[in-house]
Short mmCIF file of C-alpha atoms in Angstrom, two decimals:
data_model
loop_
_atom_site.label_atom_id
_atom_site.label_comp_id
_atom_site.label_asym_id
_atom_site.label_seq_id
_atom_site.Cartn_x
_atom_site.Cartn_y
_atom_site.Cartn_z
CA MET A 1 36.24 140.15 52.66
CA LEU A 2 36.51 139.18 56.31
CA TYR A 3 32.97 137.84 56.37
CA ASN A 4 33.65 135.84 53.20
CA GLY A 5 36.64 134.11 54.81
CA GLN A 6 39.21 136.11 52.86
CA LEU A 7 41.16 137.66 55.74
CA LYS A 8 44.54 137.72 53.99
CA ALA A 9 43.03 139.20 50.82
CA GLY A 10 41.35 141.92 52.90
CA ILE A 11 44.64 142.78 54.59
CA LEU A 12 46.45 142.87 51.26
CA LEU A 13 43.80 145.12 49.73
CA LEU A 14 43.98 147.67 52.56
CA GLU A 15 47.79 147.58 52.65
CA GLU A 16 47.98 148.17 48.90
CA LEU A 17 45.49 151.02 49.18
CA ILE A 18 47.52 152.75 51.90
CA HIS A 19 50.85 152.22 50.12
CA SER A 20 49.44 153.52 46.83
CA ASP A 21 48.85 156.98 48.34
CA PRO A 22 49.64 157.27 52.06
CA VAL A 23 48.72 160.95 52.25
CA LYS A 24 45.24 160.21 50.96
CA TYR A 25 44.51 156.80 52.51
CA LEU A 26 46.10 156.93 55.97
CA GLN A 27 42.69 157.69 57.44
CA ASP A 28 41.30 156.65 60.81
CA THR A 29 38.67 154.24 59.49
CA ILE A 30 41.00 152.49 57.04
CA VAL A 31 43.79 152.14 59.61
CA THR A 32 41.39 150.94 62.32
CA ASN A 33 39.97 148.28 60.02
CA LEU A 34 43.45 147.16 58.96
CA CYS A 35 44.63 146.94 62.57
CA THR A 36 41.59 144.86 63.47
CA LEU A 37 42.40 142.47 60.64
CA TYR A 38 46.03 142.29 61.83
CA GLU A 39 44.80 141.28 65.29
CA LEU A 40 42.66 138.52 63.81
CA GLU A 41 45.43 137.25 61.55
CA THR A 42 48.57 137.05 63.64
CA THR A 43 50.27 137.38 66.98
CA VAL A 44 52.79 139.84 65.51
CA ALA A 45 50.14 142.49 64.96
CA THR A 46 52.11 144.96 67.08
CA SER A 47 55.06 145.06 64.67
CA LYS A 48 52.72 145.59 61.72
CA LYS A 49 50.97 148.39 63.61
CA GLN A 50 54.35 149.96 64.35
CA GLN A 51 55.10 150.02 60.62
CA LEU A 52 51.82 151.88 60.09
CA LEU A 53 52.80 154.30 62.85
CA PHE A 54 56.14 155.04 61.17
CA MET A 55 54.37 155.60 57.86
CA ALA A 56 51.82 157.88 59.51
CA ASN A 57 54.63 159.86 61.13
CA GLN A 58 56.32 160.26 57.77
CA TYR A 59 53.23 161.27 55.77
CA LYS A 60 50.74 162.68 58.28
CA GLY A 61 52.76 164.00 61.20
CA ASN A 62 50.73 165.40 64.08
CA GLY A 63 47.53 165.26 62.05
CA PHE A 64 47.19 161.49 62.59
CA ASN A 65 45.01 159.95 65.29
CA ILE A 66 47.28 157.30 66.87
CA TYR A 67 44.37 155.75 68.76
CA CYS A 68 43.09 154.17 65.56
CA LEU A 69 46.14 151.88 65.68
CA LYS A 70 44.62 150.18 68.74
CA MET A 71 47.99 149.95 70.48
CA SER A 72 48.68 150.04 74.20
CA LEU A 73 50.41 153.32 74.93
#
């Protein structure tokens, strides 16, 4: 979707996928791609990434790779 100029639609699709089943879809590749799209879309990417981090903490716990969020630690 990104390469077709549909950035917002791509973000919405990945967000809906994750929210539909966080246990199943909070995966490194999906989260990394979503965070990359956040960075391209807005300057408030950090707050959106933090929301993903809270969700990952709730559903994945220590089994989540925080580096896929592409945040400065």
